[in-house]
PDB file of C-alpha atoms in Angstrom:
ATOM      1  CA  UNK A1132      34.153   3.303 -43.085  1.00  0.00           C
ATOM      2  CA  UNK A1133      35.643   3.152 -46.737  1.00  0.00           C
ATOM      3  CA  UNK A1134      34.366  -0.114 -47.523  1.00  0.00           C
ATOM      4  CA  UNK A1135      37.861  -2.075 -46.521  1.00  0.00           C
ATOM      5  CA  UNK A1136      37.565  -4.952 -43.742  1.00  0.00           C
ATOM      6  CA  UNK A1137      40.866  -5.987 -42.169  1.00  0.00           C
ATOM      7  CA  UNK A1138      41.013  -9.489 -40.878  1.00  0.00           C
ATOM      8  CA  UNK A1139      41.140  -9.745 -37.319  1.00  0.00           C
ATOM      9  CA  UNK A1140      42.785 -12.913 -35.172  1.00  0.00           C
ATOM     10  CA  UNK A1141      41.445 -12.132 -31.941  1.00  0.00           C
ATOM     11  CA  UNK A1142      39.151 -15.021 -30.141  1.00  0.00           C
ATOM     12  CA  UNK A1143      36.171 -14.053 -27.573  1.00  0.00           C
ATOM     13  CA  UNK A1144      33.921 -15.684 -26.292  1.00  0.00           C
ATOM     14  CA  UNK A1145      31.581 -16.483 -29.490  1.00  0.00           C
ATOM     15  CA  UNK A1146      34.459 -18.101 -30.875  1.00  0.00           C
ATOM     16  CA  UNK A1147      34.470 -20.753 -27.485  1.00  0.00           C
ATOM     17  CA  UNK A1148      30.737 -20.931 -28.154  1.00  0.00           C
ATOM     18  CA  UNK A1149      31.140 -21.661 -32.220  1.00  0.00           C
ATOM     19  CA  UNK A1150      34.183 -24.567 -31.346  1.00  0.00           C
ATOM     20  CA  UNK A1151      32.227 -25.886 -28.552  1.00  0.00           C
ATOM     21  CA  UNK A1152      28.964 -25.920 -30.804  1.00  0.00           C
ATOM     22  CA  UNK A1153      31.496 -27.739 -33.519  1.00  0.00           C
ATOM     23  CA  UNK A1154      32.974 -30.166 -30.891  1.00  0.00           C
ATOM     24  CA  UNK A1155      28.918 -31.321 -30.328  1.00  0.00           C
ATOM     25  CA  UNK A1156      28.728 -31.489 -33.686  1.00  0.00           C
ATOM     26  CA  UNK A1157      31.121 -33.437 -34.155  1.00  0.00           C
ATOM     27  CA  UNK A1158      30.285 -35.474 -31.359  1.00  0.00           C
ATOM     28  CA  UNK A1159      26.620 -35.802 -32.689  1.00  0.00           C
ATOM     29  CA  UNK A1160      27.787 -37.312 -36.046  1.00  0.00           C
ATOM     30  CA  UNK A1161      30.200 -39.782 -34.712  1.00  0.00           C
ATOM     31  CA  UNK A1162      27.490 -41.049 -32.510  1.00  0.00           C
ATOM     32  CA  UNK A1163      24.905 -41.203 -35.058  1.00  0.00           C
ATOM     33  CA  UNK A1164      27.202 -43.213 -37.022  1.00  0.00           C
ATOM     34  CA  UNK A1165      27.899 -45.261 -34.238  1.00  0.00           C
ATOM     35  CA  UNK A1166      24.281 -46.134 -33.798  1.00  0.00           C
ATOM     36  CA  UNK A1167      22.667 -45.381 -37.279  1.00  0.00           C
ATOM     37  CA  UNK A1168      22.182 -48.810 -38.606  1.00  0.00           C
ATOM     38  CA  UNK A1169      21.173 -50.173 -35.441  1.00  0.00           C
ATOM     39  CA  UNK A1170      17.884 -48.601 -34.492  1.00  0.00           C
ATOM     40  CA  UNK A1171      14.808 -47.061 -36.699  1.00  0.00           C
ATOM     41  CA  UNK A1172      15.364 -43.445 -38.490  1.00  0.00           C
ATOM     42  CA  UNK A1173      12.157 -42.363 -37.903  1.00  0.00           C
ATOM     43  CA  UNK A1174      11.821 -43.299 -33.838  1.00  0.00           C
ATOM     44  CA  UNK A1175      15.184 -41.925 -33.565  1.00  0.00           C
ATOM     45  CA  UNK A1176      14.465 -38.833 -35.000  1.00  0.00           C
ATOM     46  CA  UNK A1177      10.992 -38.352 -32.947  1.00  0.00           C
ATOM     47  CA  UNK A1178      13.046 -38.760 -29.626  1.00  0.00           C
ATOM     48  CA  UNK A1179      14.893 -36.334 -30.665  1.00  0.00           C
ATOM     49  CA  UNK A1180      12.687 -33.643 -31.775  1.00  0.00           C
ATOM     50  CA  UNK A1181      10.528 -34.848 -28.352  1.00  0.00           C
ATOM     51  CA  UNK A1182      13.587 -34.334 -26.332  1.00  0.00           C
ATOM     52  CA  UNK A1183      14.449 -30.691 -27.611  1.00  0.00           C
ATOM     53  CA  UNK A1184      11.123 -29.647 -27.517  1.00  0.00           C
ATOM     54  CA  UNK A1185      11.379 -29.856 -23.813  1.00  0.00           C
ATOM     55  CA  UNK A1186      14.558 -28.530 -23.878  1.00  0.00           C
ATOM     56  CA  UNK A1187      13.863 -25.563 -25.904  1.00  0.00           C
ATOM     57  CA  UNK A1188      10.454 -25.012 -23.845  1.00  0.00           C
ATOM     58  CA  UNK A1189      12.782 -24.903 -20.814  1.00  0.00           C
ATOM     59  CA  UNK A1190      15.098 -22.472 -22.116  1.00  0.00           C
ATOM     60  CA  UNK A1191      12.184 -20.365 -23.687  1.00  0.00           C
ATOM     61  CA  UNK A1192      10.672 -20.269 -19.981  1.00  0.00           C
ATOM     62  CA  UNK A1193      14.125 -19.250 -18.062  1.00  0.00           C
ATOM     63  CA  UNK A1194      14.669 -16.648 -21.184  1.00  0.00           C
ATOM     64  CA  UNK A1195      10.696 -15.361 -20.500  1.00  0.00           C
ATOM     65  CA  UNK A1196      11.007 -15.469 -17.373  1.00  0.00           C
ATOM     66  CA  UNK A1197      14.192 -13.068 -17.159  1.00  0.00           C
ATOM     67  CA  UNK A1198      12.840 -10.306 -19.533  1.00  0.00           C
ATOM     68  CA  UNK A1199      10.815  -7.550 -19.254  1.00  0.00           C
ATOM     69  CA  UNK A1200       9.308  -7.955 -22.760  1.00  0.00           C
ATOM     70  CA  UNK A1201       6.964 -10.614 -24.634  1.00  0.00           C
ATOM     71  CA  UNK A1202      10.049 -12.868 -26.497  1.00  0.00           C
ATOM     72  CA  UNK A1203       7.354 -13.924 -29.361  1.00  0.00           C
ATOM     73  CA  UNK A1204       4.159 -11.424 -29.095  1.00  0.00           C
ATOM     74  CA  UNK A1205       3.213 -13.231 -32.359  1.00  0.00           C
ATOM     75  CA  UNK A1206       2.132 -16.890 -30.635  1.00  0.00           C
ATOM     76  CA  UNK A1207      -1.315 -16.482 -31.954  1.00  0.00           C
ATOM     77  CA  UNK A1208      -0.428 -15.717 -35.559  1.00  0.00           C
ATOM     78  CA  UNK A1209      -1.518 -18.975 -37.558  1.00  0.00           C
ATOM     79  CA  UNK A1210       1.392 -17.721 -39.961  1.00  0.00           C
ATOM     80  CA  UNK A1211       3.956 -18.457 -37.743  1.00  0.00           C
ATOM     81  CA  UNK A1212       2.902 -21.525 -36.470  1.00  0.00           C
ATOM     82  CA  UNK A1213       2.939 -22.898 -40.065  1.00  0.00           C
ATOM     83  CA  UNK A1214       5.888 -21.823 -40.534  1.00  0.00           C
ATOM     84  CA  UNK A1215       7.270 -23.422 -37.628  1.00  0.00           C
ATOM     85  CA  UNK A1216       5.524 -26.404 -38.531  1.00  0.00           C
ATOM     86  CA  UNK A1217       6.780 -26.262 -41.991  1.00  0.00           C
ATOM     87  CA  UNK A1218      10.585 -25.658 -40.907  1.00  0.00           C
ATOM     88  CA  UNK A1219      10.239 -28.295 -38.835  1.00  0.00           C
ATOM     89  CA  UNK A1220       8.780 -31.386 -40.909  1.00  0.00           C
ATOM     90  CA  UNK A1221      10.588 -30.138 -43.910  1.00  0.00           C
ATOM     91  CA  UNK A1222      14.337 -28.812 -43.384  1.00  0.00           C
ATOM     92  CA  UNK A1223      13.876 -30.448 -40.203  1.00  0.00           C
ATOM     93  CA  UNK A1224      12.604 -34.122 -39.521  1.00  0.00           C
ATOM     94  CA  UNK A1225      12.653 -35.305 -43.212  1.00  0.00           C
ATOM     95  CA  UNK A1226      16.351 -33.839 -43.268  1.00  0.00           C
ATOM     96  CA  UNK A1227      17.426 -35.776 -40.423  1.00  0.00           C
ATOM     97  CA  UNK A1228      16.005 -38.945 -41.358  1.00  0.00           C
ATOM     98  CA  UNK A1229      17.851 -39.153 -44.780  1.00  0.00           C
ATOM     99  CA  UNK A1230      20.818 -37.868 -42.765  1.00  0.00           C
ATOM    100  CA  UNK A1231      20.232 -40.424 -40.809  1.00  0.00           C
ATOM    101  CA  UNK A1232      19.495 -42.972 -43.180  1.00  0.00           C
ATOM    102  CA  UNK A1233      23.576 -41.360 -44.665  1.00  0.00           C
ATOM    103  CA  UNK A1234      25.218 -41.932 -41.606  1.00  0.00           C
ATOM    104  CA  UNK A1235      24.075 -45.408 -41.738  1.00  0.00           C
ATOM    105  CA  UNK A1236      26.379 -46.681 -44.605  1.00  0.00           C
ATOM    106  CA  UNK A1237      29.116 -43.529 -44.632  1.00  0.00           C
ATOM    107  CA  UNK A1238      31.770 -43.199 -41.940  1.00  0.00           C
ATOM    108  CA  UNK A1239      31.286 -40.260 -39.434  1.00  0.00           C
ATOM    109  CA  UNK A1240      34.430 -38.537 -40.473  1.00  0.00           C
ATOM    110  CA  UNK A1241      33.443 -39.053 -43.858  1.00  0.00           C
ATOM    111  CA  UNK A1242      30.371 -37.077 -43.113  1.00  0.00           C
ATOM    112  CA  UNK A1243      31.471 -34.521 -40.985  1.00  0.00           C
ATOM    113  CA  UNK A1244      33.726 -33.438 -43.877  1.00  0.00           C
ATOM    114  CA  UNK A1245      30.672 -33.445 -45.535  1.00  0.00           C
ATOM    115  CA  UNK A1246      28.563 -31.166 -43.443  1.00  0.00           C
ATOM    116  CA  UNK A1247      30.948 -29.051 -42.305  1.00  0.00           C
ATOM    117  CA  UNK A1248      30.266 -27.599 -45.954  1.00  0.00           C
ATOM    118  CA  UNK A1249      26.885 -26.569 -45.355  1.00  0.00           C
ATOM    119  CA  UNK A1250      27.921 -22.831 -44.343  1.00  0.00           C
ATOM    120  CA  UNK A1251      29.926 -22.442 -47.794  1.00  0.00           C
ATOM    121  CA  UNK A1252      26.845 -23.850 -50.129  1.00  0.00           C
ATOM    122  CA  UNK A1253      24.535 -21.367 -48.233  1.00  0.00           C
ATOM    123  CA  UNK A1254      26.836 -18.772 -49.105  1.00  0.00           C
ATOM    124  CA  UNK A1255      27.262 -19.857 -52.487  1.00  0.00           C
ATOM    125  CA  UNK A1256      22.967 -20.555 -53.005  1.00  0.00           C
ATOM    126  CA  UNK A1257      22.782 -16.906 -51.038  1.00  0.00           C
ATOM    127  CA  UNK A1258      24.878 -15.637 -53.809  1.00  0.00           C
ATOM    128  CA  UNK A1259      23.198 -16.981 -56.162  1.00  0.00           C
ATOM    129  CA  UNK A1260      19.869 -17.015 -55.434  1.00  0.00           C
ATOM    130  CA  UNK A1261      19.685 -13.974 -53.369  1.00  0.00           C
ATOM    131  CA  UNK A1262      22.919 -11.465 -54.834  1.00  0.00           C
ATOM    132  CA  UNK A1263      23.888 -11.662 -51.145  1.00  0.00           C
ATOM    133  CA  UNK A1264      27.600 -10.604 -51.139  1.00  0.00           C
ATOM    134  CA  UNK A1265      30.247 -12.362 -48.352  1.00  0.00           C
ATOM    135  CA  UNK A1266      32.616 -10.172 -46.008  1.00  0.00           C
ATOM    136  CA  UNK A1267      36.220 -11.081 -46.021  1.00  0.00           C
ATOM    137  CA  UNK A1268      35.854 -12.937 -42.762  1.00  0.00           C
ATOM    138  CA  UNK A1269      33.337 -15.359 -44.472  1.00  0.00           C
ATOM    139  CA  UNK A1270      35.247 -15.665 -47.612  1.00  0.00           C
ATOM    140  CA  UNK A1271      38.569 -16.570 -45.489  1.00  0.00           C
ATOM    141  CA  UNK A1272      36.441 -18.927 -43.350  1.00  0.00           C
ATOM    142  CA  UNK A1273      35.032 -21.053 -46.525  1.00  0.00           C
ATOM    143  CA  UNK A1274      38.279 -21.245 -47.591  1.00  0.00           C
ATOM    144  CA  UNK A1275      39.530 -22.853 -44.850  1.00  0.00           C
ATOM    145  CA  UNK A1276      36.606 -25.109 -44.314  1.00  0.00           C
ATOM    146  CA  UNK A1277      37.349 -25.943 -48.330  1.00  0.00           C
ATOM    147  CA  UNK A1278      41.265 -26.304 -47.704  1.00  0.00           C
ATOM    148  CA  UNK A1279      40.301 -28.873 -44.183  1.00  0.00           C
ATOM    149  CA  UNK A1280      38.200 -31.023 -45.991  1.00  0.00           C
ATOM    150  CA  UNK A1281      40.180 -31.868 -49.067  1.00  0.00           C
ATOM    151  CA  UNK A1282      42.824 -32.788 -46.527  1.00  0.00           C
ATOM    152  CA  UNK A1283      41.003 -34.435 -44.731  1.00  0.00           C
ATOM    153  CA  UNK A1284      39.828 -36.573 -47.535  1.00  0.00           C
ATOM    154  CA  UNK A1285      43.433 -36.681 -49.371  1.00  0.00           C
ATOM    155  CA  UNK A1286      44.784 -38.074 -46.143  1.00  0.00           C
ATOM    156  CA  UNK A1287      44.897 -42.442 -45.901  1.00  0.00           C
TER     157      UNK A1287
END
């Protein structure tokens, strides 16, 4: 390797799992906005935290179940658990509640434009923050999520 990256423009089957995780997405947002104003931010987001915590017991049990190994041999590590605990009140529920709160009074295209910039500010605060340099893949996708949503929001 001499340090060049060509782009590539073939699609496998991460990129069906990346559009189909958009298409929810974008599915998610239009509901929310659908339904924001109508029922209690904080209810609304324990439901859903309630609901995927089955969910992602369920899929933790199928994964378990199928390997040979321990998937988290650090369960009793009170480190962990605050961390969990931490990621999940603070990036987590309180995030999704003023999200939520958003949605209520801004369009859902409006803020799917939005969000869809999340993965270029983490690049940009990883860059900044941590010296954490993008590949030429990442660099051409931020441009294009850049280019999309001042389109998007040109467009009447």
């Amino acid at each position: 390797d001499n340090g060049t990256e060509k782009l590539s423009f073939r699609f496998g089957i991460g990129d069906l799992f990346c559009l189909a995780g958009a298409f929810c997405w974008s599915f998610y947002l239009f509901r929310l906005s659908a339904v924001g104003g109508a029922f209690d931010e904080v209810r609304m987001q324990a439901a859903k935290t309630f609901l995927l915590a089955i969910l992602y017991s369920i899929w933790y049990a199928v994964a378990q179940l199928q390997s040979d190994t321990n998937l988290w041999a650090g369960w009793n590590d009170w480190i962990s658990w605050m961390l969990i605990f931490y990621s999940a009140l603070g990036p987590g529920a309180l995030a999704d509640i003023i999200q939520q709160k958003g949605q209520a009074i801004v369009w859902a295209a409006e803020a799917n434009v939005i969000l869809s910039l999340e993965p270029v500010f983490t690049a940009c605060l990883g860059l900044i923050f941590l010296g954490e340099a993008t590949t030429l893949h990442e660099k051409a996708g931020g441009t294009l999520i850049i280019l999309a949503s001042i389109i998007s929001t040109s467009v009447e």
